[in-house]
XYZ file of C-alpha atoms in Angstrom:
631
model
C 13.411 8.353 -27.990
C 13.707 11.458 -25.830
C 16.790 12.008 -23.729
C 14.592 11.894 -20.627
C 13.139 8.507 -21.543
C 16.603 7.244 -22.388
C 17.710 8.313 -18.921
C 14.798 6.391 -17.336
C 15.529 3.280 -19.348
C 19.202 3.517 -18.481
C 18.316 2.821 -14.847
C 17.279 -0.679 -15.910
C 13.701 -0.115 -14.766
C 10.994 -0.428 -17.393
C 7.260 0.033 -17.023
C 4.762 -2.795 -17.412
C 1.157 -2.453 -18.472
C -2.065 -3.370 -16.687
C -1.398 -6.985 -17.673
C 1.905 -8.388 -16.501
C 3.865 -10.612 -14.153
C 5.571 -9.557 -10.930
C 8.176 -12.139 -9.958
C 9.373 -11.531 -6.418
C 12.920 -12.637 -5.603
C 15.850 -11.754 -3.393
C 18.870 -9.963 -4.813
C 21.751 -7.838 -3.587
C 21.880 -4.129 -4.407
C 23.698 -1.048 -3.131
C 21.465 1.937 -3.955
C 23.337 4.173 -1.488
C 26.723 2.446 -1.691
C 25.945 -0.123 1.021
C 25.380 -3.644 -0.278
C 22.540 -5.695 1.176
C 19.958 -8.327 0.287
C 16.552 -6.935 -0.662
C 13.178 -8.028 -2.006
C 13.064 -7.235 -5.722
C 10.360 -7.350 -8.373
C 11.375 -8.782 -11.762
C 15.035 -8.562 -10.690
C 14.782 -4.768 -10.674
C 15.433 -2.084 -8.110
C 13.564 0.138 -7.814
C 10.528 -1.974 -8.650
C 8.954 -1.426 -12.076
C 6.326 1.206 -12.749
C 2.887 -0.214 -13.555
C 0.882 1.889 -16.017
C -2.677 1.755 -17.328
C -5.353 3.902 -18.945
C -8.528 4.861 -17.150
C -11.021 1.987 -17.364
C -8.424 -0.702 -18.085
C -8.726 -4.157 -16.586
C -5.736 -5.145 -14.454
C -4.406 -8.681 -14.548
C -1.237 -8.854 -12.474
C 0.283 -12.235 -11.736
C 2.470 -12.540 -8.642
C 5.134 -15.237 -8.427
C 6.841 -15.740 -5.051
C 10.437 -16.954 -5.356
C 11.781 -15.526 -2.094
C 14.575 -17.505 -0.475
C 16.311 -15.190 2.017
C 14.798 -15.863 5.451
C 16.921 -13.110 7.038
C 14.751 -10.471 5.371
C 11.875 -11.120 7.795
C 11.422 -12.566 11.233
C 11.695 -16.323 11.084
C 8.031 -17.069 11.654
C 5.892 -19.690 9.985
C 5.190 -17.214 7.212
C 8.604 -15.598 6.802
C 8.795 -16.083 3.031
C 5.190 -15.250 2.232
C 4.025 -12.051 0.549
C 0.894 -10.119 -0.339
C 0.260 -7.234 -2.693
C -1.787 -4.145 -1.971
C -2.678 -1.751 -4.786
C -2.632 1.434 -2.732
C -5.432 3.852 -3.586
C -7.389 1.419 -5.779
C -10.864 1.068 -4.263
C -11.342 -2.581 -5.352
C -15.065 -2.155 -5.977
C -16.491 -5.731 -5.848
C -12.929 -7.154 -5.703
C -12.077 -6.828 -2.014
C -10.405 -10.240 -2.275
C -7.609 -8.532 -4.287
C -6.960 -5.745 -1.770
C -4.082 -7.446 0.007
C -3.765 -6.774 3.767
C -3.036 -9.859 5.836
C -5.672 -10.808 8.331
C -8.252 -8.678 6.523
C -8.734 -9.893 2.952
C -6.338 -12.774 2.321
C -3.703 -15.186 3.464
C -0.145 -14.637 2.256
C 1.167 -15.617 -1.155
C 3.244 -18.636 -0.226
C 6.777 -19.351 -1.333
C 7.294 -21.287 -4.595
C 3.608 -21.839 -5.225
C 1.658 -21.603 -8.431
C 1.333 -17.996 -9.631
C -1.610 -16.060 -8.273
C -3.320 -13.482 -10.477
C -4.947 -10.353 -9.110
C -7.772 -9.245 -11.403
C -9.543 -5.948 -10.877
C -10.823 -2.849 -12.623
C -10.082 0.581 -11.191
C -13.369 1.929 -12.554
C -13.365 5.696 -12.776
C -10.119 6.084 -10.876
C -7.151 7.828 -12.471
C -4.027 9.395 -11.063
C -1.003 8.413 -9.004
C -0.998 5.226 -6.932
C 1.496 2.581 -5.823
C 1.770 -1.068 -4.910
C 3.493 -2.726 -1.989
C 3.594 -5.787 0.191
C 1.041 -5.653 2.981
C 2.734 -8.287 5.101
C 4.859 -7.415 8.127
C 7.587 -4.901 7.143
C 8.424 -6.410 3.746
C 7.949 -3.342 1.637
C 10.618 -1.508 3.640
C 13.043 -4.046 2.169
C 12.154 -3.188 -1.430
C 8.771 -4.717 -2.280
C 7.161 -1.418 -3.387
C 6.695 0.455 -6.635
C 4.667 3.172 -8.413
C 1.404 2.677 -10.301
C -0.064 5.355 -12.586
C -3.464 5.364 -14.310
C -3.539 7.927 -17.120
C -6.725 9.760 -18.052
C -7.200 10.776 -21.698
C -9.715 13.353 -20.460
C -7.607 14.692 -17.608
C -9.123 18.069 -16.640
C -5.599 19.459 -16.192
C -4.134 18.236 -19.485
C -3.865 21.755 -20.941
C -1.529 22.752 -18.130
C 1.365 20.478 -19.081
C 3.177 19.072 -22.095
C 4.796 15.927 -20.708
C 3.416 13.230 -18.397
C 5.068 9.844 -18.817
C 7.393 7.359 -17.141
C 10.096 10.017 -16.831
C 7.992 12.285 -14.636
C 7.325 9.836 -11.793
C 9.352 10.633 -8.665
C 9.401 8.149 -5.784
C 10.673 8.839 -2.268
C 11.673 5.981 0.013
C 13.462 5.517 3.300
C 16.274 2.968 3.250
C 17.741 0.784 5.980
C 21.002 -1.157 6.025
C 19.466 -3.836 8.245
C 16.405 -5.921 7.380
C 13.334 -3.995 8.465
C 12.115 -6.907 10.583
C 15.087 -6.426 12.917
C 13.899 -2.887 13.627
C 10.660 -4.284 14.983
C 8.088 -1.809 16.214
C 10.452 1.170 16.257
C 11.810 3.673 16.593
C 13.368 3.429 13.140
C 16.539 5.250 12.117
C 16.817 5.784 8.379
C 20.229 5.244 6.793
C 19.423 6.980 3.521
C 16.708 8.625 1.470
C 16.229 7.094 -1.972
C 14.810 9.219 -4.769
C 13.880 7.019 -7.729
C 15.874 4.250 -6.080
C 19.154 6.107 -5.554
C 20.722 7.978 -2.654
C 23.733 8.510 -0.417
C 24.370 7.667 3.222
C 26.478 9.621 5.734
C 30.097 8.556 5.475
C 29.380 6.434 2.423
C 30.693 6.791 -1.119
C 29.586 9.528 -3.497
C 27.224 7.233 -5.339
C 25.323 8.279 -8.434
C 22.152 10.209 -7.694
C 18.895 10.033 -9.600
C 18.713 12.452 -12.531
C 15.447 14.016 -13.685
C 15.962 15.536 -17.130
C 13.933 18.461 -18.459
C 14.054 20.564 -21.608
C 13.972 24.354 -21.410
C 10.518 25.915 -21.597
C 8.603 22.651 -21.317
C 5.878 22.001 -18.738
C 6.143 18.737 -16.828
C 3.557 16.905 -14.748
C 5.600 15.235 -12.040
C 3.970 12.533 -9.918
C 5.480 12.357 -6.425
C 4.987 9.034 -4.638
C 6.340 8.256 -1.172
C 7.016 4.561 -0.631
C 6.279 3.941 2.991
C 7.749 1.389 4.407
C -1.598 -15.454 -1.744
C -0.447 -18.409 -3.453
C -0.040 -21.843 -2.052
C 0.665 -25.107 -3.751
C -0.411 -26.456 -1.392
C 1.299 -24.399 1.302
C -2.011 -23.388 2.896
C -5.225 -25.221 3.548
C -8.443 -23.622 4.711
C -9.823 -25.514 7.677
C -12.832 -24.107 9.501
C -12.278 -20.852 7.583
C -8.684 -20.922 8.806
C -5.503 -20.887 6.723
C -3.262 -23.769 7.707
C 0.302 -24.202 6.496
C 1.107 -27.549 4.962
C 3.802 -28.298 7.527
C 2.179 -26.457 10.409
C 1.076 -28.715 13.304
C -2.693 -28.834 13.494
C -4.957 -30.819 15.807
C -8.072 -32.212 14.185
C -11.098 -32.626 16.440
C -14.324 -34.490 15.729
C -17.355 -32.446 14.691
C -15.381 -29.226 14.642
C -13.572 -28.487 11.428
C -15.559 -26.950 8.622
C -13.666 -25.887 5.542
C -11.414 -27.190 2.807
C -8.176 -28.998 2.188
C -6.246 -29.781 -0.929
C -3.587 -32.133 -2.221
C -2.218 -32.534 -5.714
C -4.418 -35.572 -6.282
C -7.654 -34.125 -4.914
C -10.395 -33.574 -7.467
C -14.045 -34.076 -8.229
C -13.770 -34.434 -11.969
C -14.249 -30.843 -13.096
C -14.576 -29.675 -9.515
C -11.399 -28.839 -7.623
C -11.465 -29.225 -3.874
C -9.920 -26.023 -2.530
C -7.542 -24.014 -4.557
C -5.962 -22.787 -1.295
C -6.894 -19.697 0.571
C -5.769 -17.229 -2.040
C -7.274 -19.143 -4.865
C -10.508 -18.248 -3.138
C -9.962 -14.750 -1.755
C -8.529 -13.695 -3.341
C 2.996 30.665 -22.721
C 5.729 28.580 -21.609
C 5.641 24.924 -21.813
C 5.784 22.667 -18.757
C 5.663 19.126 -17.404
C 3.367 17.367 -15.011
C 5.213 15.431 -12.357
C 3.954 12.677 -10.069
C 5.489 12.564 -6.587
C 4.903 9.299 -4.706
C 5.954 8.569 -1.112
C 6.927 4.920 -0.655
C 8.156 5.591 2.883
C 7.928 3.136 5.773
C 8.304 5.875 8.362
C 9.446 9.454 7.695
C 7.629 12.247 5.982
C 9.579 14.518 3.662
C 9.734 18.204 2.831
C 10.100 18.162 -0.947
C 11.373 21.014 -3.104
C 13.298 21.763 -6.291
C 15.674 24.700 -6.041
C 14.542 27.734 -8.011
C 11.274 26.221 -9.259
C 7.610 26.543 -8.354
C 5.423 23.469 -7.914
C 1.774 23.794 -8.964
C -0.138 21.001 -7.205
C -3.000 19.522 -9.283
C -3.619 16.108 -7.670
C -3.577 14.536 -4.219
C -3.837 10.748 -3.827
C -5.514 10.156 -7.184
C -7.988 13.044 -6.771
C -7.801 16.176 -8.953
C -7.420 19.453 -7.076
C -7.665 23.091 -7.953
C -4.175 24.301 -8.971
C -2.165 25.558 -5.989
C 1.326 27.010 -6.404
C 3.919 26.343 -3.688
C 7.672 25.955 -3.425
C 7.769 23.287 -0.700
C 5.384 20.480 0.157
C 5.333 17.954 2.974
C 4.446 14.456 1.856
C 3.619 11.668 4.306
C 3.972 7.907 4.020
C 1.600 6.562 1.378
C 0.649 9.959 -0.051
C 0.966 11.075 -3.673
C 0.965 14.449 -5.393
C 1.046 15.594 -8.994
C 2.520 18.995 -9.656
C 3.287 20.991 -12.783
C 6.822 22.319 -13.123
C 7.784 24.886 -15.725
C 11.361 24.456 -16.893
C 11.791 28.226 -17.095
C 15.070 28.746 -15.240
C 18.548 29.210 -16.766
C 19.719 25.797 -18.048
C 21.769 24.031 -15.412
C 21.693 21.509 -12.576
C 19.312 22.079 -9.644
C 19.017 20.195 -6.394
C 15.879 18.145 -5.802
C 15.514 17.923 -2.018
C 13.535 15.468 0.128
C 14.403 16.233 3.739
C 13.031 13.607 6.179
C 11.609 14.374 9.602
C 13.536 11.419 11.044
C 16.934 10.075 10.127
C 20.555 9.864 11.140
C 21.144 12.113 14.161
C 22.331 15.592 13.231
C 21.555 15.148 9.548
C 17.795 15.640 9.497
C 17.938 18.966 7.695
C 20.906 18.171 5.474
C 20.539 18.033 1.713
C 22.080 19.361 -1.464
C 25.662 20.613 -1.573
C 25.927 21.187 2.176
C 24.997 17.559 2.801
C 27.107 16.032 0.073
C 23.998 15.012 -1.825
C 22.191 13.373 1.104
C 18.392 13.321 0.735
C 18.777 14.646 -2.799
C 18.495 14.070 -6.538
C 19.274 16.314 -9.509
C 17.028 18.212 -11.920
C 19.122 18.588 -15.079
C 18.275 20.716 -18.089
C 19.066 19.114 -21.425
C 21.265 21.785 -22.994
C 24.641 21.826 -24.698
C 26.109 24.041 -21.963
C 24.986 21.862 -19.024
C 27.584 19.444 -17.651
C 26.837 16.228 -15.704
C 27.956 17.527 -12.305
C 26.383 17.999 -8.897
C 24.450 21.263 -8.562
C 25.584 24.251 -6.527
C 22.112 25.764 -6.108
C 20.469 26.878 -2.863
C 16.938 26.338 -1.536
C 14.288 28.886 -2.409
C 14.286 31.566 0.342
C 11.064 32.068 2.327
C 9.199 29.345 0.446
C 5.427 28.972 0.341
C 4.718 25.621 1.992
C 1.734 23.485 1.027
C -0.934 23.475 3.726
C -3.472 20.687 3.299
C -6.389 22.896 4.323
C -5.626 25.109 1.304
C -6.162 22.241 -1.129
C -9.560 22.225 -2.804
C -11.272 19.561 -4.845
C -11.736 20.473 -8.474
C -15.106 22.154 -9.016
C -16.513 19.237 -10.997
C -15.917 16.897 -8.050
C -18.907 16.163 -5.840
C -18.952 18.088 -2.553
C -19.577 16.197 0.683
C -23.295 15.469 1.063
C -25.505 17.550 3.314
C -26.171 15.650 6.520
C -29.375 15.943 8.510
C -29.067 15.714 12.294
C -29.062 12.078 13.337
C -28.151 10.754 9.873
C -24.411 10.830 10.463
C -22.524 7.798 11.787
C -19.763 9.361 13.885
C -16.774 7.151 14.695
C -14.363 8.637 17.219
C -11.037 6.831 17.187
C -8.727 7.482 20.105
C -5.168 6.394 19.272
C -2.986 5.615 22.264
C 0.721 4.994 22.381
C 2.980 3.129 24.788
C 6.356 4.739 24.168
C 7.929 3.977 27.529
C 11.698 3.410 27.322
C 12.672 -0.180 27.860
C 9.238 -1.552 27.043
C 7.835 -3.034 23.879
C 6.153 -0.359 21.774
C 2.417 -0.902 21.845
C -0.157 1.210 20.009
C -3.926 0.962 20.191
C -7.164 2.501 18.937
C -9.923 2.881 21.526
C -7.841 0.753 23.864
C -7.488 -2.181 21.458
C -4.254 -3.214 19.760
C -4.603 -4.654 16.264
C -3.138 -8.122 15.882
C -3.338 -9.592 12.407
C -4.796 -13.084 12.337
C -3.015 -14.360 9.237
C -4.691 -17.750 9.507
C -8.261 -16.443 9.633
C -8.800 -13.349 7.467
C -11.949 -11.344 8.056
C -13.101 -11.494 4.427
C -12.924 -15.282 4.357
C -15.081 -15.466 7.466
C -17.649 -13.144 5.892
C -17.694 -15.115 2.637
C -18.330 -18.231 4.694
C -21.359 -16.475 6.228
C -19.929 -16.093 9.704
C -22.166 -13.521 11.438
C -20.285 -10.250 11.974
C -20.860 -10.420 15.735
C -19.038 -13.780 15.801
C -15.999 -12.776 13.788
C -12.523 -13.371 15.101
C -10.907 -9.991 15.917
C -14.346 -8.639 16.774
C -12.738 -6.042 19.025
C -10.920 -4.392 16.135
C -14.021 -4.021 13.960
C -16.613 -1.300 13.371
C -19.684 -2.310 11.342
C -21.137 0.374 9.087
C -24.332 0.377 7.047
C -24.728 0.674 3.308
C -24.742 4.260 1.972
C -24.320 5.798 5.415
C -22.106 8.859 5.698
C -19.308 7.968 8.083
C -17.481 10.680 9.993
C -14.125 9.681 11.467
C -12.789 11.857 14.243
C -9.152 11.527 15.226
C -8.534 13.646 18.325
C -5.199 15.229 19.135
C -3.158 12.977 21.430
C -0.135 14.532 23.187
C 3.204 12.709 23.101
C 1.909 10.300 20.493
C 4.986 9.816 18.350
C 3.221 11.627 15.504
C 2.485 12.765 12.956
C 0.648 9.602 11.976
C -0.448 9.184 8.334
C -3.707 7.197 8.369
C -4.783 5.339 5.215
C -8.283 4.040 4.455
C -8.639 1.107 2.065
C -11.592 0.974 -0.328
C -12.341 4.707 -0.295
C -11.202 8.272 -0.637
C -12.460 10.532 2.133
C -13.235 14.217 2.366
C -10.817 15.970 4.716
C -13.303 18.164 6.567
C -10.656 19.344 9.016
C -6.899 18.993 8.638
C -4.342 18.807 11.423
C -2.911 22.134 12.493
C -5.979 24.274 11.804
C -9.253 25.069 13.539
C -11.076 25.560 10.226
C -13.573 23.132 8.712
C -14.571 22.897 5.047
C -17.920 21.399 4.026
C -17.983 22.967 0.548
C -15.013 21.732 -1.479
C -12.507 19.981 0.799
C -9.759 17.900 -0.719
C -10.474 14.193 -1.157
C -7.666 11.708 -0.599
C -6.911 8.351 1.042
C -4.030 9.235 3.417
C -4.202 12.003 6.015
C -1.769 12.960 8.772
C -2.842 13.495 12.374
C -0.249 16.100 13.297
C 2.071 15.870 16.276
C -0.740 15.792 18.829
C 0.453 18.546 21.172
C -2.022 21.123 19.871
C -5.838 20.765 20.100
C -5.976 21.945 16.488
C -4.195 18.746 15.469
C -7.497 16.854 15.579
C -8.709 15.579 12.200
C -12.231 15.075 10.815
C -12.889 12.871 7.773
C -16.046 11.767 5.959
C -16.787 9.060 3.413
C -19.851 7.341 1.987
C -20.228 3.621 2.691
C -20.825 2.552 -0.918
C -18.290 -0.274 -1.279
C -19.165 -3.554 0.501
C -16.179 -5.234 2.108
C -13.841 -5.216 5.085
C -11.657 -2.113 4.775
C -8.476 -1.551 6.739
C -7.856 1.829 8.403
C -4.327 2.086 9.715
C -1.268 4.176 10.340
C 0.995 3.930 7.297
C 4.165 4.128 9.336
C 4.882 0.453 8.887
C 6.448 0.006 12.301
C 3.384 1.576 13.959
C 1.059 -0.769 12.078
C 3.206 -3.629 13.329
C 2.683 -2.253 16.855
C -1.103 -2.395 16.411
C -2.231 1.047 15.206
C -5.115 -0.160 13.014
C -8.771 -1.198 12.849
C -11.262 -2.493 10.261
C -14.543 -1.111 8.931
C -16.909 -3.893 7.850
C -19.149 -2.266 5.294
C -22.574 -3.604 4.306
C -21.784 -7.035 5.727
C -24.998 -8.692 4.495
C -24.136 -7.980 0.874
C -20.448 -8.889 0.950
C -20.996 -12.555 -0.092
C -23.297 -11.374 -2.897
C -21.019 -8.646 -4.240
C -17.486 -9.922 -3.611
C -17.057 -13.003 -5.792
C -13.513 -14.350 -5.990
C -12.769 -15.883 -9.401
C -13.134 -19.588 -9.919
C -15.137 -20.266 -6.778
C -18.666 -21.048 -5.707
C -19.991 -22.169 -2.385
C -21.491 -25.619 -2.948
C -20.757 -27.850 0.025
C -20.836 -31.519 0.914
C -20.667 -33.136 4.347
C -18.313 -36.069 4.936
C -18.201 -38.205 8.040
C -16.039 -41.112 8.949
C -13.172 -42.266 11.090
C -9.511 -42.230 10.371
C -6.888 -44.594 11.685
C -3.260 -43.519 11.639
C -1.505 -44.860 8.559
C -4.682 -45.202 6.518
C -6.306 -42.896 4.006
C -9.500 -41.013 4.863
C -12.739 -42.286 3.301
C -13.884 -41.501 -0.167
C -16.276 -38.616 -0.595
C -18.962 -38.138 -3.149
C -21.221 -35.647 -4.802
C -23.801 -37.572 -6.741
C -21.210 -40.307 -7.094
C -17.807 -41.166 -5.738
C -14.413 -39.623 -6.265
C -11.025 -39.861 -4.644
C -10.511 -37.395 -1.766
C -7.150 -38.774 -0.773
C -5.155 -36.669 1.674
C -2.376 -38.353 3.584
C -1.475 -37.940 7.246
C -4.780 -36.759 8.711
C -4.545 -37.542 12.434
C -7.333 -38.644 14.751
C -10.956 -39.528 14.234
C -12.856 -36.828 12.452
C -16.110 -35.527 11.117
C -15.635 -32.845 8.524
C -17.790 -30.706 6.299
C -16.034 -29.809 3.070
C -16.942 -26.613 1.274
C -15.724 -26.885 -2.287
C -14.303 -24.302 -4.637
C -15.984 -24.961 -7.971
C -13.891 -24.701 -11.099
C -15.274 -22.283 -13.683
């Protein structure tokens, strides 16, 4: 075992493979010296790294054992969760994508385990996973995910790329994120690989990244921005209904499913709940992953160059910098050569928002705030805080200078009239004393947890009759979609926008007036800039080749909560044909009858009779039951 791997294992966090179980519980931790209740995965903080090889099948079982209702607002779904596998396109498996109101209902508390099954296809690189419900991931429900490629085009550039070279950045709050609401958020600490310090707090242990002299490391930098039901949810009229949630039944209205522990049709189960349905010198490559809920970070390692080779799971032409800005949800891989005199060097991640007066504080001058330590493994190096200084006059990564690797496909040539242009105009109500309210094209996103868009589409609801119709843009199969995000002054930016189901070409980045139609970088999160300069407008393109409803939203979690989101419905006619949740078919049977309080509903049959007992159904009713067929 290498010293670096021993250091990783010593943190108590171990990686799991593409097949595994994620048990979600509450526990108390003090990563920056302040003790608080969090949401943990497998009783670990930070959450475990998930690893796979390119082409692997994922089978990840989620178990919800949350008990602390103070973590979230006390709503009817305060202990529910959902998982999003950020950057995974979910080709044909949109039911496993995760966002509430779009592809699934929440994973309910203390239900049977729910298993997400998907294949990442040709994807490889740095990704992450997180809750996509309310502000849960800000409270700890977030972790890195790496897919290794045996034929990585950059593999000759580095010697080491393993669990020890994943670096995660996360903002940390001493109060539950739900109490922060829609913002503005004030970060108490920056956590690097789950450890940090807060102003005025104790000198807690910082994360250590060990390197050996003259090795090349591929570091993966990930910024961590901030359903199951037994039978916690029923699907009535394509609507998710909580078991104990009041619900008025009306004759001739409710089309859908219900379930109780005794409900069965022999081999056919009557509704498995909502989610059961939708469901020279040597060097190292490093993966940098932003798990942030709000701030972006300027990342650097004193005295060392960073050669960027990947952005958001997409290989790039090598680009050497000393500093890079990473936004919520973004990921970078960079090669670092351990070619400096053996010693301790500050790793810095300076946030753009934080405790007043301490935004630019890191390293020795900040007492280790916003910092970790790069430590050379050498007999003369002692385990002490570094005394190094930032690189003077650093070269800073500019997104427009990133280029896709030459073997990546360039954006297609578009003939006039063949381009579907979508102009999205974000607007922001930031008036003091009022509730923060964000919108796109004048419409504020409000998640309908009880009636997800994908479920409606699978139940053949016409797209023009969907709930949340105002938040939706239909796009046709194989069209080239151009998204234009204009500069908006006083917008509370920069805003990192993430597209589910796709990577897009960044034709124009914020902060430049240049466009690139030859070899622009591809990624799945882009920032809009601060909005006070016309050059802060952004132009993106992607091909509509993945049927499903795909969320497009600001990845500042508090801005998403305030409504800064919309949905692309892609190739709607083919969604029921392509997206096939496991264990379900769409055979249906119509039941009619009357119900008197205190009596059981009538028996139902399908070529015979079987018990359909469900207690406490109020009122007279006529109901059509669409059954989930056991396979």
